[in-house]
Coordinates of C-alpha atoms in Angstrom, one line a residue:
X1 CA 54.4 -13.2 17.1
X2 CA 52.7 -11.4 14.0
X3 CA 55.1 -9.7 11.5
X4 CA 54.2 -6.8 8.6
X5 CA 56.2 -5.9 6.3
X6 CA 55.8 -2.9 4.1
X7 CA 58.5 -1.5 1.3
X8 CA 58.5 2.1 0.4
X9 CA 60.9 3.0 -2.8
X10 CA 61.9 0.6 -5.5
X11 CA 64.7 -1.8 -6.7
X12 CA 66.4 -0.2 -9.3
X13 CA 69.0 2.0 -10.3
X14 CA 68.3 3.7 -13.5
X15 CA 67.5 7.2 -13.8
X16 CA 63.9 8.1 -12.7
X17 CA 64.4 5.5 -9.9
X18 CA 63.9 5.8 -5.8
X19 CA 66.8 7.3 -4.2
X20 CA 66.2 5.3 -1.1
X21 CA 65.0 1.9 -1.2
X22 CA 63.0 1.1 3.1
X23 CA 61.8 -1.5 4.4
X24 CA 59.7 -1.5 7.3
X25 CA 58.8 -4.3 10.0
X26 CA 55.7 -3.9 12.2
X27 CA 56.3 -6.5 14.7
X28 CA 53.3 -8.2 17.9
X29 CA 54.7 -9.5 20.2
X30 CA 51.7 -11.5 21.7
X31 CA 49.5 -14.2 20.7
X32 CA 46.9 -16.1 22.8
X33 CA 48.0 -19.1 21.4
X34 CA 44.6 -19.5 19.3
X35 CA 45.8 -17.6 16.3
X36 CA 44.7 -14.1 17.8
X37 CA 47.0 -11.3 18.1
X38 CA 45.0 -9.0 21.2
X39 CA 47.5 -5.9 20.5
X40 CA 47.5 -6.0 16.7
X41 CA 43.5 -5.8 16.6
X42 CA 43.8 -3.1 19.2
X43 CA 45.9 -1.3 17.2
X44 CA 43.7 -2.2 14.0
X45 CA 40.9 -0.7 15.7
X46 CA 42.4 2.7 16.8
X47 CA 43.4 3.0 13.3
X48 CA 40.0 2.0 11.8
X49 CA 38.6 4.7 14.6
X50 CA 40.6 7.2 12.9
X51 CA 39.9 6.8 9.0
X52 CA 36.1 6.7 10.0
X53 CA 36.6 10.3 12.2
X54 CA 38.7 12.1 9.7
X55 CA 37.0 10.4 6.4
X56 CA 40.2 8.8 5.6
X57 CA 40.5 5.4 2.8
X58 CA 41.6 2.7 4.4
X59 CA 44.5 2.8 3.4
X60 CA 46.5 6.5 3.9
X61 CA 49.9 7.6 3.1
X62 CA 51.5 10.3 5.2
X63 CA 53.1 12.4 2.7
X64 CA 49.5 13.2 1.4
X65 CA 48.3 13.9 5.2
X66 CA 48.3 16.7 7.3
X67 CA 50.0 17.5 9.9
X68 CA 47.0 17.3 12.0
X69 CA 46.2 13.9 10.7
X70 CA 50.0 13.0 11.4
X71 CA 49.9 13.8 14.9
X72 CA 46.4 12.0 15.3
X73 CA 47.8 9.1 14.4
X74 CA 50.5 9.3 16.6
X75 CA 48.3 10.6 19.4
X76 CA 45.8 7.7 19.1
X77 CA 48.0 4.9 19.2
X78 CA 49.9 6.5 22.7
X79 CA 46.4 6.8 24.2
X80 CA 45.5 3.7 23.4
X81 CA 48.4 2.0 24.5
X82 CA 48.6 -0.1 21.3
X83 CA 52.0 -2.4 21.9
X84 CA 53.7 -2.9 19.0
X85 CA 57.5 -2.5 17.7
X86 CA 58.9 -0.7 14.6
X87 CA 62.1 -1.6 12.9
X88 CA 63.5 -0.1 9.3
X89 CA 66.0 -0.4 6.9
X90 CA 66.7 2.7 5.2
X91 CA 69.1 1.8 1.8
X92 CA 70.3 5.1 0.1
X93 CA 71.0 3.5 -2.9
X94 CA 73.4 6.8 -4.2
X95 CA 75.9 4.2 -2.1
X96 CA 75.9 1.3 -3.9
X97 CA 76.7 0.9 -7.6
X98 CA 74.4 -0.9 -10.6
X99 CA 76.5 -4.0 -9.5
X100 CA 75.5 -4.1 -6.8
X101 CA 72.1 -4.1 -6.8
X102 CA 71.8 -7.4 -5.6
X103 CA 72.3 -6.4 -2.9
X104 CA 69.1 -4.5 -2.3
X105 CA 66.9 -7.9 -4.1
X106 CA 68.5 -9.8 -1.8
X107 CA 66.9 -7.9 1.4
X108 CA 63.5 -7.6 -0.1
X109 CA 64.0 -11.2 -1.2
X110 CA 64.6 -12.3 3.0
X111 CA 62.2 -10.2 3.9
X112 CA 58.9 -11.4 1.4

């Protein structure tokens, strides 16, 4: 089993801070048992396939993407049957006081 994890948002609750704090679990399932993950380079590979036809970084964020690019994305991992699972925690932090912040350290803390 490989596990990614990726945080979008940020800790802290002064003013100027995220409103939500999400973290975001990319999760294969396989592994041939010689360190090699045959889905997650699959999937590594449709992805590199589609920064090099639509001139993308490396690395792209969707809120700077179109919706064409979006769906693309999308598109190319369904038709290339990449297997992989998704799970998110979604903290809206407007529910949770400065005390109790800790709260939210303690999940990023589990989960690095």
């Amino acid at each position: 089993m490989l596990v990614l994890i990726d945080e979008s948002g940020d800790t802290g609750f002064k003013e100027g801070s995220s409103r939500y704090f999400v973290m975001t679990l990319v999760v294969f399932n396989d592994n041939d048992n010689g360190g090699r993950y045959p889905s997650a380079e699959k999937t590594a590979q449709t992805i590199q396939a589609l920064h090099e036809r639509t001139g993308h970084k490396p690395e792209f964020h969707f809120s700077q993407c179109s919706h064409k690019i979006r769906h693309g994305f999308f598109n190319d991992l369904n038709k290339n049957k990449c297997d992989f699972e998704i799970y998110a925690l979604v903290i809206d932090k407007r529910t949770y006081t400065a005390r109790s912040s800790g709260v939210i350290r303690r999940v990023f803390t589990i989960f690095s």
